[in-house]
């Protein structure tokens, strides 16, 4: 019997154990999650130190690193959870968005594993995986809520209406927030990844460098973002100082940029929650690991009677647990794939999968 025929009549079960596989960029991550909320194991093998030599992710190096690490990560997750392969009810994998070569490693591995175990293969949007991390942070969380998505590839404010339907209220019209952090880090002479290094530099600085407020007079969507101008303003400021032979105080530039980049995220997320009558704001994506964002959003949201759900830092960056959490939702909806599943470098923000 063909694999597709075996899976066609499959009926999901409550509290299923889902293996989540994430290989969209420079983390090889495999996790086991029960019932979409309980993390049994979470293994991450990062190739970031190798990319730091080049100032950013090198796709070919990332793909080769995934190939070497994927089996080790899967075995480590099973050992950590104290489970065997026979205990896995479905295999969920990031199908996109991300680096195509890197994604193909995870998709190929997931297809082979699902086929060998005769369990459903569940394709997952990396974007929706980030959103689902909130369900791991608060096991009682249910939609509707507003989510602030801020990562290396995406920045958006989304109204999560239920587990399967969301509305994009606004997005970046150019650079993503995380991308801007990486580019600013480079001009300041800070190493990759930019986000944590800019945050560390900002800890000793002052918010005293004049930088533009993004889209303050934008005629488009009121919840849209733009980071290109802010990034360029920082680059021009630093180069201007250097050309005049003046000292660039890295900590002050980092602090000023961090405040400019994040304050607008917080402002628009709160405004969206008030407009839609939502009482909860969640944070998704790697920029959610930033301490200034976490503390400021929680404080300012509380002042407006809004609760925040912010995953621990490990769950903000790329991980397999978030893919398993979203995979469980898709598993319960029987959104399965057959062995023709392919990776996609770009997926829509509002797409189900």
Coordinates of C-alpha atoms in Angstrom, one line a residue:
X1 CA 0.0 0.0 0.0
X2 CA 1.3 3.5 -0.9
X3 CA 2.1 5.9 1.8
X4 CA -0.6 8.4 0.7
X5 CA -3.2 5.6 0.9
X6 CA -2.1 4.7 4.4
X7 CA -2.4 8.3 5.6
X8 CA -5.7 9.1 3.8
X9 CA -7.8 7.3 6.4
X10 CA -5.7 8.3 9.4
X11 CA -7.6 9.7 12.4
X12 CA -5.8 12.1 14.7
X13 CA -5.7 11.5 18.5
X14 CA -5.6 13.8 21.4
X15 CA -2.3 14.4 23.2
X16 CA -0.4 13.1 20.2
X17 CA 3.4 13.2 20.3
X18 CA 4.6 15.3 17.4
X19 CA 8.2 15.5 16.3
X20 CA 9.0 19.0 15.1
X21 CA 11.9 19.6 12.6
X22 CA 13.2 23.0 11.9
X23 CA 16.1 23.7 9.4
X24 CA 15.1 27.0 7.8
X25 CA 18.4 28.9 8.5
X26 CA 21.4 28.2 10.8
X27 CA 19.8 26.1 13.6
X28 CA 19.2 22.4 13.2
X29 CA 16.4 21.8 15.7
X30 CA 14.3 18.8 16.5
X31 CA 11.8 18.7 19.3
X32 CA 9.1 16.3 20.7
X33 CA 5.9 17.9 22.0
X34 CA 2.8 16.2 23.4
X35 CA -0.6 17.7 22.8
X36 CA 0.8 20.8 21.2
X37 CA 1.7 22.3 24.6
X38 CA 4.1 20.0 26.6
X39 CA 7.7 20.1 25.5
X40 CA 9.2 16.6 26.1
X41 CA 12.6 17.4 24.4
X42 CA 14.1 20.2 22.5
X43 CA 17.5 19.8 20.8
X44 CA 19.2 22.6 18.9
X45 CA 22.5 22.4 17.1
X46 CA 23.5 25.8 15.7
X47 CA 26.0 26.6 13.0
X48 CA 26.0 30.3 13.9
X49 CA 29.6 30.3 15.0
X50 CA 30.7 29.2 11.6
X51 CA 28.7 32.0 9.9
X52 CA 30.1 34.6 12.2
X53 CA 33.4 34.4 10.4
X54 CA 31.6 35.8 7.3
X55 CA 29.4 38.4 9.0
X56 CA 26.2 36.5 8.2
X57 CA 24.6 33.3 7.2
X58 CA 26.2 31.5 4.2
X59 CA 23.5 29.3 2.7
X60 CA 25.8 26.5 1.4
X61 CA 27.5 26.2 4.9
X62 CA 24.1 26.2 6.5
X63 CA 22.8 23.4 4.3
X64 CA 25.9 21.2 4.8
X65 CA 25.7 21.8 8.6
X66 CA 22.1 20.6 8.6
X67 CA 23.0 17.5 6.7
X68 CA 25.6 16.6 9.3
X69 CA 23.5 17.5 12.4
X70 CA 19.9 16.4 11.6
X71 CA 20.2 12.7 12.6
X72 CA 22.2 13.6 15.7
X73 CA 19.5 16.1 16.7
X74 CA 16.7 13.6 16.2
X75 CA 18.4 11.0 18.2
X76 CA 19.2 13.4 21.0
X77 CA 15.6 14.6 21.2
X78 CA 14.3 11.0 21.5
X79 CA 16.8 10.2 24.2
X80 CA 16.0 13.4 26.1
X81 CA 12.3 12.6 26.0
X82 CA 12.8 8.9 26.9
X83 CA 10.8 7.8 23.9
X84 CA 11.4 5.5 20.9
X85 CA 10.5 6.2 17.3
X86 CA 7.4 4.0 17.8
X87 CA 6.0 6.6 20.2
X88 CA 5.9 9.4 17.5
X89 CA 2.4 10.0 16.2
X90 CA 3.4 12.5 13.4
X91 CA 6.4 14.3 11.9
X92 CA 6.0 18.0 11.5
X93 CA 8.5 20.0 9.4
X94 CA 9.2 23.5 8.3
X95 CA 8.3 23.7 4.6
X96 CA 9.1 27.5 4.4
X97 CA 10.0 30.3 4.6
X98 CA 13.8 30.1 4.7
X99 CA 16.9 29.2 2.8
X100 CA 15.8 26.7 0.2
X101 CA 18.8 24.3 0.5
X102 CA 18.6 24.3 4.3
X103 CA 14.8 23.7 4.2
X104 CA 15.3 20.7 1.8
X105 CA 17.4 18.9 4.4
X106 CA 14.7 19.0 7.0
X107 CA 11.9 18.2 4.5
X108 CA 13.8 15.2 3.0
X109 CA 14.6 13.9 6.5
X110 CA 11.0 14.3 7.7
X111 CA 9.6 12.6 4.6
X112 CA 11.9 9.6 5.1
X113 CA 11.1 9.3 8.8
X114 CA 7.3 9.7 8.3
X115 CA 7.3 7.0 5.6
X116 CA 9.4 4.6 7.6
X117 CA 7.1 5.0 10.6
X118 CA 3.8 5.1 8.6
X119 CA 2.8 8.3 10.4
X120 CA 1.4 11.5 9.0
X121 CA 3.8 14.1 7.5
X122 CA 2.7 17.6 8.5
X123 CA 4.0 20.6 6.7
X124 CA 4.3 23.8 8.8
X125 CA 4.8 27.4 8.0
X126 CA 7.9 28.8 9.8
X127 CA 5.9 32.0 10.4
X128 CA 3.0 30.1 12.1
X129 CA 5.5 28.1 14.0
X130 CA 6.8 31.3 15.6
X131 CA 3.3 32.3 16.5
X132 CA 2.6 28.9 18.0
X133 CA 5.5 29.3 20.5
X134 CA 3.1 31.3 22.6
X135 CA 1.1 28.1 23.3
X136 CA 4.2 26.6 24.8
X137 CA 4.7 29.7 27.0
X138 CA 1.1 29.8 28.2
X139 CA -0.5 26.3 28.1
X140 CA -4.0 27.9 28.7
X141 CA -3.7 30.4 25.9
X142 CA -6.5 30.5 23.3
X143 CA -7.2 32.9 20.4
X144 CA -8.2 35.5 19.7
X145 CA -5.1 37.7 20.4
X146 CA -2.7 40.1 18.7
X147 CA 0.8 38.7 17.9
X148 CA 3.8 40.9 17.2
X149 CA 6.0 39.0 14.8
X150 CA 9.6 40.3 14.6
X151 CA 12.3 38.1 13.2
X152 CA 15.2 38.2 10.8
X153 CA 12.9 37.7 7.8
X154 CA 9.5 39.1 8.9
X155 CA 8.0 41.9 10.8
X156 CA 4.3 42.2 11.2
X157 CA 1.3 42.8 13.5
X158 CA -1.2 40.0 13.2
X159 CA -4.7 39.4 14.5
X160 CA -4.9 35.7 15.4
X161 CA -8.7 35.1 15.2
X162 CA -8.6 31.4 15.9
X163 CA -6.1 28.5 15.7
X164 CA -6.3 28.5 11.9
X165 CA -7.2 32.0 10.8
X166 CA -5.3 35.2 11.1
X167 CA -5.3 38.6 9.6
X168 CA -2.3 40.6 8.7
X169 CA -2.9 44.1 10.0
X170 CA 0.5 45.5 9.0
X171 CA 4.0 44.4 7.9
X172 CA 7.4 45.9 7.0
X173 CA 7.4 47.3 3.6
X174 CA 11.2 46.8 3.3
X175 CA 13.7 45.3 5.8
X176 CA 12.6 43.1 8.7
X177 CA 13.5 44.2 12.2
X178 CA 16.0 41.4 12.8
X179 CA 17.6 42.1 9.4
X180 CA 18.1 45.8 10.5
X181 CA 19.7 44.7 13.7
X182 CA 22.2 42.5 11.7
X183 CA 23.1 45.4 9.3
X184 CA 23.5 47.9 12.1
X185 CA 25.7 45.5 14.0
X186 CA 27.9 45.2 11.0
X187 CA 28.4 48.9 10.6
X188 CA 29.2 49.2 14.3
X189 CA 31.8 46.5 14.0
X190 CA 29.8 44.0 16.1
X191 CA 29.8 40.3 15.2
X192 CA 27.0 38.1 13.9
X193 CA 24.3 37.5 15.0
X194 CA 23.5 41.2 15.3
X195 CA 20.5 41.1 17.7
X196 CA 22.1 40.0 20.9
X197 CA 25.3 41.9 20.2
X198 CA 23.5 45.2 19.6
X199 CA 21.6 44.6 22.8
X200 CA 24.7 44.0 24.8
X201 CA 26.3 47.1 23.4
X202 CA 23.2 49.1 24.1
X203 CA 23.2 48.2 27.8
X204 CA 26.0 50.7 28.5
X205 CA 24.7 53.5 26.2
X206 CA 22.4 56.5 26.1
X207 CA 19.5 57.1 23.8
X208 CA 20.9 60.4 22.5
X209 CA 21.5 59.9 18.8
X210 CA 18.8 61.5 16.7
X211 CA 17.2 58.9 14.5
X212 CA 14.0 59.0 12.4
X213 CA 10.6 57.8 13.6
X214 CA 9.6 55.1 11.1
X215 CA 6.5 55.8 8.9
X216 CA 5.3 58.7 11.2
X217 CA 3.6 60.3 8.1
X218 CA 3.0 57.1 6.1
X219 CA -0.1 57.3 4.0
X220 CA -0.5 53.5 3.7
X221 CA -1.4 51.0 6.4
X222 CA -1.3 52.4 9.9
X223 CA 0.3 49.2 11.2
X224 CA 3.0 48.9 8.6
X225 CA 6.7 49.3 9.4
X226 CA 9.9 50.4 7.5
X227 CA 13.4 49.7 8.7
X228 CA 15.4 50.7 5.6
X229 CA 15.4 54.4 6.4
X230 CA 16.4 53.8 10.1
X231 CA 19.2 51.5 9.1
X232 CA 20.5 54.0 6.5
X233 CA 20.3 56.8 9.1
X234 CA 22.5 54.8 11.5
X235 CA 25.0 54.1 8.7
X236 CA 25.1 57.7 7.6
X237 CA 25.6 58.9 11.2
X238 CA 28.5 56.5 11.8
X239 CA 30.2 57.2 8.4
X240 CA 29.7 61.0 9.0
X241 CA 31.5 60.8 12.3
X242 CA 34.3 58.7 10.9
X243 CA 34.8 61.1 8.0
X244 CA 35.1 64.0 10.4
X245 CA 37.6 62.1 12.5
X246 CA 35.1 62.1 15.4
X247 CA 34.7 59.3 17.9
X248 CA 31.7 57.0 17.4
X249 CA 30.3 56.0 20.8
X250 CA 29.1 52.5 19.9
X251 CA 27.0 52.0 23.0
X252 CA 25.0 55.2 22.4
X253 CA 24.4 54.4 18.7
X254 CA 23.3 50.9 19.7
X255 CA 21.0 52.1 22.4
X256 CA 19.4 54.8 20.2
X257 CA 18.9 52.3 17.3
X258 CA 17.4 49.7 19.7
X259 CA 14.9 52.2 21.1
X260 CA 13.9 53.5 17.6
X261 CA 13.5 50.0 16.2
X262 CA 11.5 48.6 19.1
X263 CA 9.4 51.4 20.4
X264 CA 7.4 51.5 17.2
X265 CA 6.8 47.7 17.4
X266 CA 5.4 48.1 20.9
X267 CA 3.3 51.2 20.0
X268 CA 1.6 49.6 17.0
X269 CA 1.0 46.2 18.7
X270 CA -0.8 48.0 21.6
X271 CA -2.7 50.2 19.1
X272 CA -3.8 47.1 17.2
X273 CA -5.0 45.3 20.4
X274 CA -7.1 48.3 21.4
X275 CA -8.5 48.7 17.9
X276 CA -9.5 45.0 17.7
X277 CA -10.6 44.7 21.4
X278 CA -8.0 42.0 22.1
X279 CA -6.9 41.6 25.7
X280 CA -3.7 39.6 25.0
X281 CA -0.6 40.4 22.9
X282 CA 1.9 37.6 22.2
X283 CA 5.4 38.0 20.8
X284 CA 6.9 35.8 18.1
X285 CA 10.2 35.7 16.3
X286 CA 13.9 36.1 17.3
X287 CA 13.7 39.9 18.1
X288 CA 11.3 38.8 20.9
X289 CA 14.5 37.7 22.7
X290 CA 15.5 41.3 23.1
X291 CA 15.3 42.3 26.8
X292 CA 14.3 45.9 26.1
X293 CA 11.3 44.7 24.0
X294 CA 10.2 42.2 26.6
X295 CA 10.3 44.6 29.5
X296 CA 8.9 47.6 27.7
X297 CA 6.1 45.7 26.0
X298 CA 5.0 44.1 29.3
X299 CA 5.1 47.4 31.1
X300 CA 3.3 49.5 28.5
X301 CA 0.7 46.8 27.7
X302 CA -0.2 46.4 31.4
X303 CA -0.7 50.2 31.6
X304 CA -3.3 49.7 29.0
X305 CA -5.0 46.7 30.6
X306 CA -3.5 44.2 28.1
X307 CA -1.8 40.9 29.1
X308 CA 1.4 39.8 27.4
X309 CA 2.5 36.3 26.6
X310 CA 6.2 36.3 25.7
X311 CA 8.0 32.9 25.2
X312 CA 11.3 32.3 26.8
X313 CA 14.2 33.5 24.8
X314 CA 15.0 29.9 23.5
X315 CA 11.5 29.6 22.1
X316 CA 11.7 33.0 20.3
X317 CA 14.6 32.0 18.2
X318 CA 14.3 29.1 15.7
X319 CA 13.5 25.9 17.4
X320 CA 11.7 22.6 16.8
X321 CA 9.2 22.9 19.6
X322 CA 7.4 25.7 17.9
X323 CA 7.1 23.6 14.7
X324 CA 5.7 20.7 16.7
X325 CA 3.2 23.0 18.5
X326 CA 1.9 24.3 15.2
X327 CA 2.3 20.9 13.7
X328 CA -0.1 19.5 16.3
X329 CA -2.8 22.1 15.2
X330 CA -2.4 21.1 11.6
X331 CA -2.3 17.4 12.6
X332 CA -5.7 17.8 14.4
X333 CA -7.1 19.4 11.2
X334 CA -5.7 16.5 9.1
X335 CA -3.6 18.9 7.0
X336 CA -1.2 16.1 5.9
X337 CA 1.2 16.0 3.0
X338 CA 2.3 13.1 0.8
X339 CA 5.9 12.3 -0.3
X340 CA 5.7 15.0 -3.0
X341 CA 6.1 17.7 -0.4
X342 CA 8.7 20.3 -1.4
X343 CA 10.3 23.2 0.4
X344 CA 9.4 26.8 -0.4
X345 CA 11.7 29.7 0.1
X346 CA 8.7 32.1 0.5
X347 CA 5.4 31.4 2.2
X348 CA 2.5 33.9 2.7
X349 CA 2.1 35.5 6.1
X350 CA -1.6 34.6 6.2
X351 CA -1.3 31.1 4.8
X352 CA -2.5 28.1 6.8
X353 CA 0.6 26.1 5.9

